[in-house]
Amino acid sequence: MKKAFKDSIPVIAGYFPIGVVYGFVFATSGMPWFFAPLMSLFVYSGSIQLVALGLIAVHASYLSLLVTALLIGCRCAFYGLSLLDRYNPRRDPYLVFGLADTTYSIVVANPHGDRRYCYWLTAFIHSYWFLGTCTGLALAKWLPPFHGGEFVLTALFITLGLDTFFKQRQVKPFIAGSIGAAAAALLFPGHFLLVGIGIAACLLAPQTRRQPA
Amino acid sequence: MIYWITALGFLSLGSALTRFFPFLFGKRLSNLAWVRRLGVQLPGAIMLLLVVYSLHGSYHLSEGVGIAIVILAHTLFRNTLLSIGLGTATYILMTCFVSPT
């Protein structure tokens, strides 16, 4: 538990403030305040929760909420691959559910961490996100709302995109994304994300000579 | 109220499915070359689409400068929190004083 707490400390700087932002902008969704901590407990994904605020505000369909969550979350869908022999989803569903970006990277960086360590680590990081959300809700009560806070979301996606670029040094995903964005904005602006990601996936999936898998 | 509770359920389901996905199908799917390629390359494309989506069709000087600051700060320091903070602060100041939208 001690080591789990120590390893999780750097994550406070990352998840707590974004949790605060989430709690702060939560009111834009029109939901009662207590849904904010519930979202952070049961959805536990910053990008899904933030994008969903806008969708819920316009009463988007359940299907579009689910599809959006799956598409945005799909970058997590490959985390588990490197933990297939360490995590047993039937015995420890919470560990799998709690595989956020940072939890994953710390677990992978500690190949000898046992089950207890993983549980503590996951719970600590989950709690930073949760407590950040509650703090943001409280702040929103005291501070007047101001224009411009929504840019946090744009900035978050830019940093996540740049992180993938720094790791892989590939321009192709961003070219495919731009083509998808342009085509979706022109043809189906009402289903921008779904169509855009679909087009990008079709462009990236086939084998090309320059980019062997 | 029912809409919000159900919405929470569907979002939770979507988030959980993406995290359980590799444990349910991983061994079979990860052998397919195109699935592996998408796993590596699709996140970058999705992030770019999310950036465009999050702007809601509003392309002013403030957005442009904000985005430039985030890219610059992140390239230089690779500190997510710093990049987001600098970019958002710049954006808010721009919309207040330079080019009100």
Tab-separated table of C-alpha atoms in Angstrom, chain A residues 101-197:
chain	number	residue	atom	x	y	z
A	101	ASP	CA	-3.833	5.927	-18.964
A	102	THR	CA	-1.630	6.559	-15.962
A	103	THR	CA	-2.744	3.485	-14.010
A	104	TYR	CA	-1.786	1.397	-17.008
A	105	SER	CA	1.620	2.961	-17.431
A	106	ILE	CA	2.503	2.577	-13.742
A	107	VAL	CA	1.332	-1.048	-13.599
A	108	VAL	CA	3.376	-1.863	-16.718
A	109	ALA	CA	6.410	-0.076	-15.271
A	110	ASN	CA	6.177	-2.295	-12.130
A	111	PRO	CA	6.180	-5.849	-13.478
A	112	HIS	CA	6.565	-7.286	-9.957
A	113	GLY	CA	3.633	-5.437	-8.415
A	114	ASP	CA	1.274	-8.017	-6.910
A	115	ARG	CA	-2.515	-8.023	-6.785
A	116	ARG	CA	-2.730	-5.967	-3.587
A	117	TYR	CA	-0.403	-3.333	-5.047
A	118	CYS	CA	-2.502	-3.088	-8.217
A	119	TYR	CA	-5.733	-2.706	-6.224
A	120	TRP	CA	-4.329	0.072	-4.060
A	121	LEU	CA	-2.768	1.858	-7.020
A	122	THR	CA	-5.983	1.726	-9.069
A	123	ALA	CA	-8.075	2.918	-6.117
A	124	PHE	CA	-5.687	5.781	-5.268
A	125	ILE	CA	-5.697	7.105	-8.832
A	126	HIS	CA	-9.470	6.656	-9.126
A	127	SER	CA	-9.876	8.672	-5.912
A	128	TYR	CA	-7.786	11.611	-7.237
A	129	TRP	CA	-10.133	11.841	-10.203
A	130	PHE	CA	-13.168	11.595	-7.941
A	131	LEU	CA	-11.915	14.143	-5.393
A	132	GLY	CA	-10.917	16.529	-8.197
A	133	THR	CA	-14.451	16.361	-9.562
A	134	CYS	CA	-15.938	17.158	-6.144
A	135	THR	CA	-13.529	20.068	-5.678
A	136	GLY	CA	-14.484	21.446	-9.092
A	137	LEU	CA	-18.179	21.234	-8.229
A	138	ALA	CA	-17.556	23.179	-5.033
A	139	LEU	CA	-15.495	25.805	-6.879
A	140	ALA	CA	-18.243	26.238	-9.475
A	141	LYS	CA	-20.598	27.108	-6.615
A	142	TRP	CA	-18.349	29.880	-5.306
A	143	LEU	CA	-16.805	31.301	-8.446
A	144	PRO	CA	-18.819	33.061	-11.124
A	145	PRO	CA	-18.828	31.160	-14.433
A	146	PHE	CA	-16.493	32.636	-17.038
A	147	HIS	CA	-16.198	32.271	-20.761
A	148	GLY	CA	-13.350	30.263	-22.250
A	149	GLY	CA	-13.054	27.324	-19.845
A	150	GLU	CA	-14.288	24.974	-22.562
A	151	PHE	CA	-10.961	25.431	-24.353
A	152	VAL	CA	-9.502	23.011	-21.785
A	153	LEU	CA	-11.070	20.182	-23.741
A	154	THR	CA	-9.462	21.293	-27.012
A	155	ALA	CA	-6.121	21.673	-25.252
A	156	LEU	CA	-6.415	18.220	-23.647
A	157	PHE	CA	-6.980	16.552	-27.027
A	158	ILE	CA	-4.062	18.434	-28.591
A	159	THR	CA	-1.703	17.188	-25.874
A	160	LEU	CA	-3.007	13.614	-26.179
A	161	GLY	CA	-2.566	13.765	-29.962
A	162	LEU	CA	0.949	15.198	-29.659
A	163	ASP	CA	1.846	12.469	-27.133
A	164	THR	CA	0.979	9.788	-29.703
A	165	PHE	CA	3.053	11.672	-32.267
A	166	PHE	CA	6.088	11.947	-29.974
A	167	LYS	CA	5.891	8.220	-29.323
A	168	GLN	CA	5.446	7.031	-32.909
A	169	ARG	CA	6.766	9.830	-35.138
A	170	GLN	CA	4.116	9.026	-37.738
A	171	VAL	CA	2.269	11.711	-39.682
A	172	LYS	CA	-0.121	9.298	-41.372
A	173	PRO	CA	-2.713	9.176	-38.548
A	174	PHE	CA	-3.033	12.955	-38.647
A	175	ILE	CA	-3.367	13.078	-42.432
A	176	ALA	CA	-6.093	10.423	-42.213
A	177	GLY	CA	-7.732	12.383	-39.386
A	178	SER	CA	-7.700	15.606	-41.431
A	179	ILE	CA	-9.241	13.911	-44.449
A	180	GLY	CA	-11.868	12.339	-42.182
A	181	ALA	CA	-12.567	15.695	-40.523
A	182	ALA	CA	-12.936	17.566	-43.830
A	183	ALA	CA	-15.139	14.889	-45.395
A	184	ALA	CA	-17.336	14.499	-42.299
A	185	ALA	CA	-17.761	18.270	-41.857
A	186	LEU	CA	-18.820	18.656	-45.501
A	187	LEU	CA	-21.000	15.553	-45.842
A	188	PHE	CA	-22.420	14.671	-42.393
A	189	PRO	CA	-21.841	17.531	-39.947
A	190	GLY	CA	-24.518	16.044	-37.685
A	191	HIS	CA	-22.480	12.866	-37.184
A	192	PHE	CA	-19.064	14.452	-37.387
A	193	LEU	CA	-17.167	12.190	-34.961
A	194	LEU	CA	-18.666	8.905	-36.098
A	195	VAL	CA	-18.206	9.557	-39.844
A	196	GLY	CA	-14.796	11.182	-39.376
A	197	ILE	CA	-13.391	8.314	-37.325
